[in-house]
Amino acid sequence: MMKKEDLRIVFMGTPEFAVGTLKALVEGGYRVVAVVTQPDKPVGRHGSVLQPSEVKQYALSQDIPVLQPEKMKDPAFVEQLRSYEADLQVVVAFRMLPEVVWDMPRLGTFNVHAALLPQYRGAAPINWAVINGETVTGVTTFFLDHDIDTGRVIMRRQFDIPDDADVEYVYDGLMHLGAEVALETIDRIIAGDGQVEAIPQEEMMTEGVTLHPAPKIFKETCRIDWSLPSKRIYDFVRGLSPYPGAWTMMQPVTGNAVVVKVFKTTKCPEKVADERPGTILVEKNKLYVVTGDGVLRIDALQMAGKKRMDAAAFLNGMRNVETNVME
């Protein structure tokens, strides 16, 4: 039987979410022979400073070789990757891989996905699960194949989403759960001498159940539609909080509209309002906005160019807020 110290692993990932699994591999005594991550990103006013990914920073701190290809099919990169003679590749929060890469190791390549596949295939599964008001999500490990997030499932583990949880809470929970499931997946592969049961996703689809996608989120995706029901907006806000942040335009009677990000709201089922959606109401230093079926209280928000603040601080710094409209 193989030992984990002998199994040559190449790890692929970029953001902080992926560091959780990489760190667990290193600290667990698994043999990570190389790391593949995105090229350093230009930051700063003129893009003159290059910022390494969180995965690269951690890999360098552990003296692990780092590869940063511009293109995954680049022959020089493919040859360099092959030189590490990986038995297995582990992918967390990375880009789509060509077959020449995912098919390279003798034991294959598996991905750690932050959802219960086949639900929430795509780039932003954590956000969309919260936006859609799910009460349960989880982590899936699966073997990569030609399409995005469609490969044979090795393991799934559930994670509860409390009604008041935002994306940050779920992100942190799934980062730790993903690391646990990744290590358990590797241990299953080792225990089976490379053979492990993996179920085609087609066999996991229940008839009549709608599959929810999880596409990449853009700025326009994050705009609040106040005509929606309160519960939908409540979930939408926490599904984008604290990053990238749900936003709306605050339109005064005269003058230019201002972008306002909304980070936290409270449902107010006892309150009713006849005003049109987006109307601002102020009562006893509390800020409310009318929705499609009621009222939401705004608890934390941020005006363009300002810091995040609670509603009381916002109201203290604004005159005649109720003459504005959120739209």
mmCIF file of C-alpha atoms in Angstrom:
data_model
loop_
_atom_site.group_PDB
_atom_site.id
_atom_site.type_symbol
_atom_site.label_atom_id
_atom_site.label_comp_id
_atom_site.label_asym_id
_atom_site.label_seq_id
_atom_site.Cartn_x
_atom_site.Cartn_y
_atom_site.Cartn_z
ATOM 1 C CA MET A 1 0.000 0.000 0.000
ATOM 2 C CA MET A 2 1.147 3.525 -0.783
ATOM 3 C CA LYS A 3 2.179 5.889 2.003
ATOM 4 C CA LYS A 4 1.189 9.543 2.022
ATOM 5 C CA GLU A 5 4.864 10.534 2.258
ATOM 6 C CA ASP A 6 5.533 8.757 -1.053
ATOM 7 C CA LEU A 7 2.557 10.151 -2.976
ATOM 8 C CA ARG A 8 3.784 13.025 -5.143
ATOM 9 C CA ILE A 9 1.128 15.774 -5.166
ATOM 10 C CA VAL A 10 0.927 18.918 -7.292
ATOM 11 C CA PHE A 11 -1.455 21.485 -5.818
ATOM 12 C CA MET A 12 -3.296 24.078 -7.935
ATOM 13 C CA GLY A 13 -5.105 27.109 -6.514
ATOM 14 C CA THR A 14 -4.978 30.871 -6.119
ATOM 15 C CA PRO A 15 -7.100 32.615 -3.418
ATOM 16 C CA GLU A 16 -7.137 32.415 0.361
ATOM 17 C CA PHE A 17 -9.829 29.712 0.158
ATOM 18 C CA ALA A 18 -7.283 27.363 -1.461
ATOM 19 C CA VAL A 19 -4.623 28.030 1.187
ATOM 20 C CA GLY A 20 -6.690 26.140 3.767
ATOM 21 C CA THR A 21 -6.305 22.887 1.847
ATOM 22 C CA LEU A 22 -2.662 23.462 0.872
ATOM 23 C CA LYS A 23 -1.746 24.215 4.475
ATOM 24 C CA ALA A 24 -3.574 21.090 5.679
ATOM 25 C CA LEU A 25 -1.634 18.986 3.156
ATOM 26 C CA VAL A 26 1.726 20.402 4.231
ATOM 27 C CA GLU A 27 1.011 20.220 7.968
ATOM 28 C CA GLY A 28 -0.492 16.748 7.554
ATOM 29 C CA GLY A 29 2.771 15.369 6.172
ATOM 30 C CA TYR A 30 1.627 14.929 2.565
ATOM 31 C CA ARG A 31 4.286 15.402 -0.101
ATOM 32 C CA VAL A 32 3.478 18.525 -2.132
ATOM 33 C CA VAL A 33 6.197 18.647 -4.810
ATOM 34 C CA ALA A 34 4.978 21.811 -6.590
ATOM 35 C CA VAL A 35 2.253 24.442 -6.590
ATOM 36 C CA VAL A 36 0.570 25.970 -9.659
ATOM 37 C CA THR A 37 -1.092 29.374 -9.221
ATOM 38 C CA GLN A 38 -2.101 32.446 -11.220
ATOM 39 C CA PRO A 39 0.565 34.943 -12.350
ATOM 40 C CA ASP A 40 1.173 37.838 -9.961
ATOM 41 C CA LYS A 41 -1.544 40.479 -10.332
ATOM 42 C CA PRO A 42 -0.737 44.152 -11.045
ATOM 43 C CA VAL A 43 -2.049 46.378 -8.255
ATOM 44 C CA GLY A 44 -1.620 50.000 -7.246
ATOM 45 C CA ARG A 45 -2.536 53.184 -9.019
ATOM 46 C CA HIS A 46 -0.590 52.445 -12.183
ATOM 47 C CA GLY A 47 -0.428 48.670 -11.897
ATOM 48 C CA SER A 48 3.271 48.983 -11.192
ATOM 49 C CA VAL A 49 3.244 46.659 -8.164
ATOM 50 C CA LEU A 50 2.850 42.909 -8.659
ATOM 51 C CA GLN A 51 0.861 41.129 -5.961
ATOM 52 C CA PRO A 52 1.488 37.378 -5.535
ATOM 53 C CA SER A 53 -1.514 35.150 -4.810
ATOM 54 C CA GLU A 54 -2.171 33.919 -1.280
ATOM 55 C CA VAL A 55 -1.310 30.393 -2.429
ATOM 56 C CA LYS A 56 2.049 31.535 -3.811
ATOM 57 C CA GLN A 57 2.887 33.374 -0.601
ATOM 58 C CA TYR A 58 2.195 30.284 1.487
ATOM 59 C CA ALA A 59 4.035 27.943 -0.911
ATOM 60 C CA LEU A 60 7.149 30.121 -0.855
ATOM 61 C CA SER A 61 7.051 30.212 2.957
ATOM 62 C CA GLN A 62 7.252 26.402 2.840
ATOM 63 C CA ASP A 63 9.973 26.301 0.128
ATOM 64 C CA ILE A 64 7.620 24.611 -2.349
ATOM 65 C CA PRO A 65 8.394 25.270 -6.056
ATOM 66 C CA VAL A 66 5.800 27.584 -7.661
ATOM 67 C CA LEU A 67 4.694 27.534 -11.317
ATOM 68 C CA GLN A 68 2.714 30.507 -12.714
ATOM 69 C CA PRO A 69 1.749 29.836 -16.335
ATOM 70 C CA GLU A 70 0.001 32.491 -18.407
ATOM 71 C CA LYS A 71 -1.549 29.721 -20.514
ATOM 72 C CA MET A 72 -2.186 26.217 -19.242
ATOM 73 C CA LYS A 73 -1.483 24.693 -22.672
ATOM 74 C CA ASP A 74 1.915 26.382 -23.004
ATOM 75 C CA PRO A 75 4.284 23.517 -24.022
ATOM 76 C CA ALA A 76 7.079 24.827 -21.768
ATOM 77 C CA PHE A 77 4.735 24.801 -18.767
ATOM 78 C CA VAL A 78 3.367 21.355 -19.610
ATOM 79 C CA GLU A 79 6.903 19.947 -19.781
ATOM 80 C CA GLN A 80 7.875 21.660 -16.545
ATOM 81 C CA LEU A 81 4.759 20.269 -14.848
ATOM 82 C CA ARG A 82 5.509 16.792 -16.175
ATOM 83 C CA SER A 83 9.018 16.963 -14.704
ATOM 84 C CA TYR A 84 7.560 16.865 -11.184
ATOM 85 C CA GLU A 85 6.152 13.365 -11.902
ATOM 86 C CA ALA A 86 3.014 13.924 -9.842
ATOM 87 C CA ASP A 87 0.951 10.887 -8.879
ATOM 88 C CA LEU A 88 -2.038 13.110 -8.100
ATOM 89 C CA GLN A 89 -3.126 16.714 -8.641
ATOM 90 C CA VAL A 90 -5.376 18.553 -6.188
ATOM 91 C CA VAL A 91 -7.246 21.645 -7.429
ATOM 92 C CA VAL A 92 -8.991 24.261 -5.259
ATOM 93 C CA ALA A 93 -10.421 27.530 -6.628
ATOM 94 C CA PHE A 94 -8.395 27.585 -9.830
ATOM 95 C CA ARG A 95 -9.066 28.026 -13.524
ATOM 96 C CA MET A 96 -10.333 25.429 -15.999
ATOM 97 C CA LEU A 97 -7.632 22.913 -16.932
ATOM 98 C CA PRO A 98 -6.994 21.409 -20.385
ATOM 99 C CA GLU A 99 -6.964 17.635 -20.716
ATOM 100 C CA VAL A 100 -3.190 17.581 -21.219
ATOM 101 C CA VAL A 101 -2.918 18.878 -17.637
ATOM 102 C CA TRP A 102 -5.725 17.123 -15.737
ATOM 103 C CA ASP A 103 -5.015 13.778 -17.388
ATOM 104 C CA MET A 104 -1.284 13.877 -16.611
ATOM 105 C CA PRO A 105 -1.000 12.187 -13.174
ATOM 106 C CA ARG A 106 -1.435 8.407 -13.014
ATOM 107 C CA LEU A 107 -4.072 8.766 -10.245
ATOM 108 C CA GLY A 108 -5.846 11.671 -11.923
ATOM 109 C CA THR A 109 -6.776 15.184 -10.789
ATOM 110 C CA PHE A 110 -9.501 15.982 -8.293
ATOM 111 C CA ASN A 111 -11.147 19.307 -7.488
ATOM 112 C CA VAL A 112 -12.470 20.574 -4.156
ATOM 113 C CA HIS A 113 -15.703 22.435 -4.969
ATOM 114 C CA ALA A 114 -17.568 24.592 -2.421
ATOM 115 C CA ALA A 115 -21.047 23.181 -3.069
ATOM 116 C CA LEU A 116 -22.956 19.913 -3.098
ATOM 117 C CA LEU A 117 -22.571 18.967 -6.745
ATOM 118 C CA PRO A 118 -24.356 18.654 -9.092
ATOM 119 C CA GLN A 119 -25.885 21.807 -7.549
ATOM 120 C CA TYR A 120 -24.064 25.133 -7.969
ATOM 121 C CA ARG A 121 -21.604 24.357 -10.712
ATOM 122 C CA GLY A 122 -19.578 27.429 -11.565
ATOM 123 C CA ALA A 123 -17.267 30.127 -10.246
ATOM 124 C CA ALA A 124 -19.261 31.521 -7.295
ATOM 125 C CA PRO A 125 -21.045 28.631 -5.532
ATOM 126 C CA ILE A 126 -20.824 30.094 -2.007
ATOM 127 C CA ASN A 127 -22.401 33.424 -2.980
ATOM 128 C CA TRP A 128 -25.216 31.870 -4.982
ATOM 129 C CA ALA A 129 -26.136 29.341 -2.289
ATOM 130 C CA VAL A 130 -26.676 32.177 0.210
ATOM 131 C CA ILE A 131 -28.347 34.467 -2.361
ATOM 132 C CA ASN A 132 -30.840 31.691 -3.118
ATOM 133 C CA GLY A 133 -31.651 31.245 0.569
ATOM 134 C CA GLU A 134 -30.263 27.719 0.875
ATOM 135 C CA THR A 135 -30.121 26.324 4.408
ATOM 136 C CA VAL A 136 -27.524 23.683 3.515
ATOM 137 C CA THR A 137 -24.503 23.675 1.238
ATOM 138 C CA GLY A 138 -21.249 21.763 1.461
ATOM 139 C CA VAL A 139 -18.076 20.554 -0.200
ATOM 140 C CA THR A 140 -17.614 18.054 -3.021
ATOM 141 C CA THR A 141 -14.476 16.372 -4.294
ATOM 142 C CA PHE A 142 -14.649 15.091 -7.860
ATOM 143 C CA PHE A 143 -12.347 13.970 -10.656
ATOM 144 C CA LEU A 144 -11.859 16.539 -13.396
ATOM 145 C CA ASP A 145 -13.074 15.824 -16.913
ATOM 146 C CA HIS A 146 -13.762 17.833 -20.071
ATOM 147 C CA ASP A 147 -16.553 20.065 -18.720
ATOM 148 C CA ILE A 148 -16.697 22.435 -15.743
ATOM 149 C CA ASP A 149 -17.676 20.792 -12.433
ATOM 150 C CA THR A 150 -19.232 17.719 -14.046
ATOM 151 C CA GLY A 151 -16.770 14.950 -13.120
ATOM 152 C CA ARG A 152 -17.335 11.802 -11.045
ATOM 153 C CA VAL A 153 -17.985 12.583 -7.376
ATOM 154 C CA ILE A 154 -15.684 11.047 -4.775
ATOM 155 C CA MET A 155 -17.009 12.648 -1.577
ATOM 156 C CA ARG A 156 -19.643 15.148 -0.426
ATOM 157 C CA ARG A 157 -19.938 16.722 3.018
ATOM 158 C CA GLN A 158 -22.753 19.014 4.168
ATOM 159 C CA PHE A 159 -22.506 22.404 5.881
ATOM 160 C CA ASP A 160 -25.458 24.215 7.474
ATOM 161 C CA ILE A 161 -26.170 27.852 6.572
ATOM 162 C CA PRO A 162 -27.861 29.726 9.446
ATOM 163 C CA ASP A 163 -30.492 32.264 8.387
ATOM 164 C CA ASP A 164 -28.360 35.156 9.654
ATOM 165 C CA ALA A 165 -25.059 33.959 8.116
ATOM 166 C CA ASP A 166 -23.322 35.978 5.442
ATOM 167 C CA VAL A 167 -20.861 34.805 2.796
ATOM 168 C CA GLU A 168 -17.853 35.369 5.056
ATOM 169 C CA TYR A 169 -19.204 32.863 7.596
ATOM 170 C CA VAL A 170 -19.946 30.239 4.956
ATOM 171 C CA TYR A 171 -16.627 30.875 3.166
ATOM 172 C CA ASP A 172 -14.635 30.304 6.364
ATOM 173 C CA GLY A 173 -16.608 27.198 7.246
ATOM 174 C CA LEU A 174 -16.252 25.650 3.796
ATOM 175 C CA MET A 175 -12.537 26.510 3.638
ATOM 176 C CA HIS A 176 -11.911 24.370 6.725
ATOM 177 C CA LEU A 177 -14.375 21.677 5.682
ATOM 178 C CA GLY A 178 -12.819 21.574 2.201
ATOM 179 C CA ALA A 179 -9.387 20.931 3.689
ATOM 180 C CA GLU A 180 -10.760 18.044 5.765
ATOM 181 C CA VAL A 181 -12.566 16.494 2.809
ATOM 182 C CA ALA A 182 -9.513 16.881 0.528
ATOM 183 C CA LEU A 183 -7.309 14.976 2.981
ATOM 184 C CA GLU A 184 -9.941 12.283 3.471
ATOM 185 C CA THR A 185 -10.251 11.954 -0.314
ATOM 186 C CA ILE A 186 -6.490 11.470 -0.667
ATOM 187 C CA ASP A 187 -6.526 8.912 2.151
ATOM 188 C CA ARG A 188 -9.264 6.968 0.316
ATOM 189 C CA ILE A 189 -7.175 7.013 -2.865
ATOM 190 C CA ILE A 190 -4.140 5.788 -0.922
ATOM 191 C CA ALA A 191 -6.140 3.088 0.873
ATOM 192 C CA GLY A 192 -7.425 1.803 -2.451
ATOM 193 C CA ASP A 193 -3.947 1.821 -4.035
ATOM 194 C CA GLY A 194 -5.214 4.371 -6.518
ATOM 195 C CA GLN A 195 -8.673 2.881 -6.899
ATOM 196 C CA VAL A 196 -11.535 4.823 -5.358
ATOM 197 C CA GLU A 197 -15.284 4.703 -5.869
ATOM 198 C CA ALA A 198 -16.517 7.742 -7.775
ATOM 199 C CA ILE A 199 -20.130 8.298 -8.827
ATOM 200 C CA PRO A 200 -21.144 9.959 -12.124
ATOM 201 C CA GLN A 201 -23.136 13.114 -11.376
ATOM 202 C CA GLU A 202 -25.910 11.996 -13.716
ATOM 203 C CA GLU A 203 -26.723 9.276 -11.176
ATOM 204 C CA MET A 204 -27.030 11.875 -8.398
ATOM 205 C CA MET A 205 -29.621 14.039 -10.133
ATOM 206 C CA THR A 206 -33.130 13.690 -8.722
ATOM 207 C CA GLU A 207 -35.946 13.895 -11.224
ATOM 208 C CA GLY A 208 -37.884 17.143 -10.935
ATOM 209 C CA VAL A 209 -35.148 18.920 -8.947
ATOM 210 C CA THR A 210 -33.884 22.129 -10.583
ATOM 211 C CA LEU A 211 -30.120 22.536 -10.840
ATOM 212 C CA HIS A 212 -28.962 25.984 -9.733
ATOM 213 C CA PRO A 213 -25.942 27.412 -11.562
ATOM 214 C CA ALA A 214 -23.230 29.504 -9.874
ATOM 215 C CA PRO A 215 -21.850 31.817 -12.565
ATOM 216 C CA LYS A 216 -19.170 34.419 -11.984
ATOM 217 C CA ILE A 217 -20.459 37.546 -10.242
ATOM 218 C CA PHE A 218 -20.003 40.951 -11.868
ATOM 219 C CA LYS A 219 -20.761 44.440 -10.585
ATOM 220 C CA GLU A 220 -24.170 44.592 -12.282
ATOM 221 C CA THR A 221 -25.059 41.232 -10.703
ATOM 222 C CA CYS A 222 -24.810 42.922 -7.287
ATOM 223 C CA ARG A 223 -27.403 45.682 -7.786
ATOM 224 C CA ILE A 224 -30.383 45.438 -5.443
ATOM 225 C CA ASP A 225 -33.869 45.256 -6.955
ATOM 226 C CA TRP A 226 -36.118 46.775 -4.279
ATOM 227 C CA SER A 227 -39.262 45.508 -6.029
ATOM 228 C CA LEU A 228 -38.384 41.954 -4.959
ATOM 229 C CA PRO A 229 -39.826 40.441 -1.744
ATOM 230 C CA SER A 230 -38.016 41.308 1.494
ATOM 231 C CA LYS A 231 -36.705 37.763 2.019
ATOM 232 C CA ARG A 232 -35.147 37.721 -1.457
ATOM 233 C CA ILE A 233 -33.370 41.034 -0.859
ATOM 234 C CA TYR A 234 -32.302 39.960 2.651
ATOM 235 C CA ASP A 235 -30.665 36.815 1.228
ATOM 236 C CA PHE A 236 -29.203 38.764 -1.694
ATOM 237 C CA VAL A 237 -27.462 41.217 0.645
ATOM 238 C CA ARG A 238 -25.956 38.568 2.923
ATOM 239 C CA GLY A 239 -25.007 36.485 -0.126
ATOM 240 C CA LEU A 240 -22.736 39.336 -1.245
ATOM 241 C CA SER A 241 -21.521 40.513 2.170
ATOM 242 C CA PRO A 242 -18.868 41.565 2.866
ATOM 243 C CA TYR A 243 -17.524 41.040 -0.654
ATOM 244 C CA PRO A 244 -18.204 42.100 -3.352
ATOM 245 C CA GLY A 245 -21.136 43.855 -1.664
ATOM 246 C CA ALA A 246 -24.734 44.444 -2.780
ATOM 247 C CA TRP A 247 -25.314 48.015 -3.931
ATOM 248 C CA THR A 248 -28.018 50.483 -4.812
ATOM 249 C CA MET A 249 -28.278 54.069 -6.049
ATOM 250 C CA MET A 250 -29.495 56.670 -3.551
ATOM 251 C CA GLN A 251 -31.265 59.317 -5.613
ATOM 252 C CA PRO A 252 -31.935 62.735 -4.035
ATOM 253 C CA VAL A 253 -34.783 64.975 -5.211
ATOM 254 C CA THR A 254 -32.182 67.188 -6.863
ATOM 255 C CA GLY A 255 -28.573 66.443 -7.653
ATOM 256 C CA ASN A 256 -26.635 63.335 -8.573
ATOM 257 C CA ALA A 257 -27.333 59.815 -7.367
ATOM 258 C CA VAL A 258 -24.800 58.212 -5.016
ATOM 259 C CA VAL A 259 -23.736 54.562 -4.914
ATOM 260 C CA VAL A 260 -24.462 52.931 -1.549
ATOM 261 C CA LYS A 261 -23.329 49.439 -0.599
ATOM 262 C CA VAL A 262 -25.564 47.503 1.797
ATOM 263 C CA PHE A 263 -23.920 44.878 4.005
ATOM 264 C CA LYS A 264 -26.545 43.915 6.561
ATOM 265 C CA THR A 265 -30.319 44.064 6.786
ATOM 266 C CA THR A 266 -33.015 42.842 9.162
ATOM 267 C CA LYS A 267 -36.393 41.456 8.151
ATOM 268 C CA CYS A 268 -39.343 43.374 9.611
ATOM 269 C CA PRO A 269 -42.411 41.185 9.015
ATOM 270 C CA GLU A 270 -44.485 43.296 11.419
ATOM 271 C CA LYS A 271 -44.019 46.485 9.389
ATOM 272 C CA VAL A 272 -46.167 47.399 6.402
ATOM 273 C CA ALA A 273 -45.798 50.253 3.940
ATOM 274 C CA ASP A 274 -47.892 51.616 1.092
ATOM 275 C CA GLU A 275 -45.019 53.544 -0.507
ATOM 276 C CA ARG A 276 -43.366 52.319 -3.668
ATOM 277 C CA PRO A 277 -40.323 50.001 -3.426
ATOM 278 C CA GLY A 278 -37.085 51.883 -2.758
ATOM 279 C CA THR A 279 -38.764 54.520 -0.587
ATOM 280 C CA ILE A 280 -36.634 55.401 2.467
ATOM 281 C CA LEU A 281 -38.279 55.545 5.901
ATOM 282 C CA VAL A 282 -36.584 56.845 9.070
ATOM 283 C CA GLU A 283 -37.945 56.027 12.520
ATOM 284 C CA LYS A 284 -36.152 56.620 15.851
ATOM 285 C CA ASN A 285 -32.670 56.668 14.334
ATOM 286 C CA LYS A 286 -33.383 53.523 12.324
ATOM 287 C CA LEU A 287 -33.242 53.299 8.532
ATOM 288 C CA TYR A 288 -35.807 51.320 6.539
ATOM 289 C CA VAL A 289 -36.399 50.764 2.824
ATOM 290 C CA VAL A 290 -39.683 49.664 1.304
ATOM 291 C CA THR A 291 -39.537 46.398 -0.679
ATOM 292 C CA GLY A 292 -41.904 44.594 -3.018
ATOM 293 C CA ASP A 293 -43.867 43.072 -0.149
ATOM 294 C CA GLY A 294 -42.931 45.008 2.993
ATOM 295 C CA VAL A 295 -39.984 46.733 4.654
ATOM 296 C CA LEU A 296 -36.328 45.917 5.371
ATOM 297 C CA ARG A 297 -34.223 47.597 8.034
ATOM 298 C CA ILE A 298 -30.751 48.615 6.842
ATOM 299 C CA ASP A 299 -28.174 47.948 9.576
ATOM 300 C CA ALA A 300 -24.774 48.410 7.896
ATOM 301 C CA LEU A 301 -23.947 50.343 4.732
ATOM 302 C CA GLN A 302 -21.250 52.337 2.963
ATOM 303 C CA MET A 303 -21.472 55.411 0.724
ATOM 304 C CA ALA A 304 -19.024 55.758 -2.140
ATOM 305 C CA GLY A 305 -15.735 57.144 -0.851
ATOM 306 C CA LYS A 306 -16.688 56.587 2.806
ATOM 307 C CA LYS A 307 -16.090 53.850 5.361
ATOM 308 C CA ARG A 308 -18.592 51.164 6.266
ATOM 309 C CA MET A 309 -20.875 52.356 9.081
ATOM 310 C CA ASP A 310 -23.981 51.408 10.985
ATOM 311 C CA ALA A 311 -27.306 53.042 10.160
ATOM 312 C CA ALA A 312 -27.222 55.416 13.152
ATOM 313 C CA ALA A 313 -23.877 56.878 12.065
ATOM 314 C CA PHE A 314 -25.152 57.156 8.503
ATOM 315 C CA LEU A 315 -28.261 59.045 9.612
ATOM 316 C CA ASN A 316 -26.214 61.362 11.853
ATOM 317 C CA GLY A 317 -24.170 62.439 8.855
ATOM 318 C CA MET A 318 -27.062 62.887 6.437
ATOM 319 C CA ARG A 319 -29.804 65.474 6.244
ATOM 320 C CA ASN A 320 -33.290 64.707 4.958
ATOM 321 C CA VAL A 321 -32.417 61.123 4.070
ATOM 322 C CA GLU A 322 -36.096 60.275 3.667
ATOM 323 C CA THR A 323 -36.359 62.609 0.674
ATOM 324 C CA ASN A 324 -34.059 60.258 -1.236
ATOM 325 C CA VAL A 325 -35.041 57.073 -3.005
ATOM 326 C CA MET A 326 -33.097 53.797 -3.312
ATOM 327 C CA GLU A 327 -33.224 52.496 -6.859
#
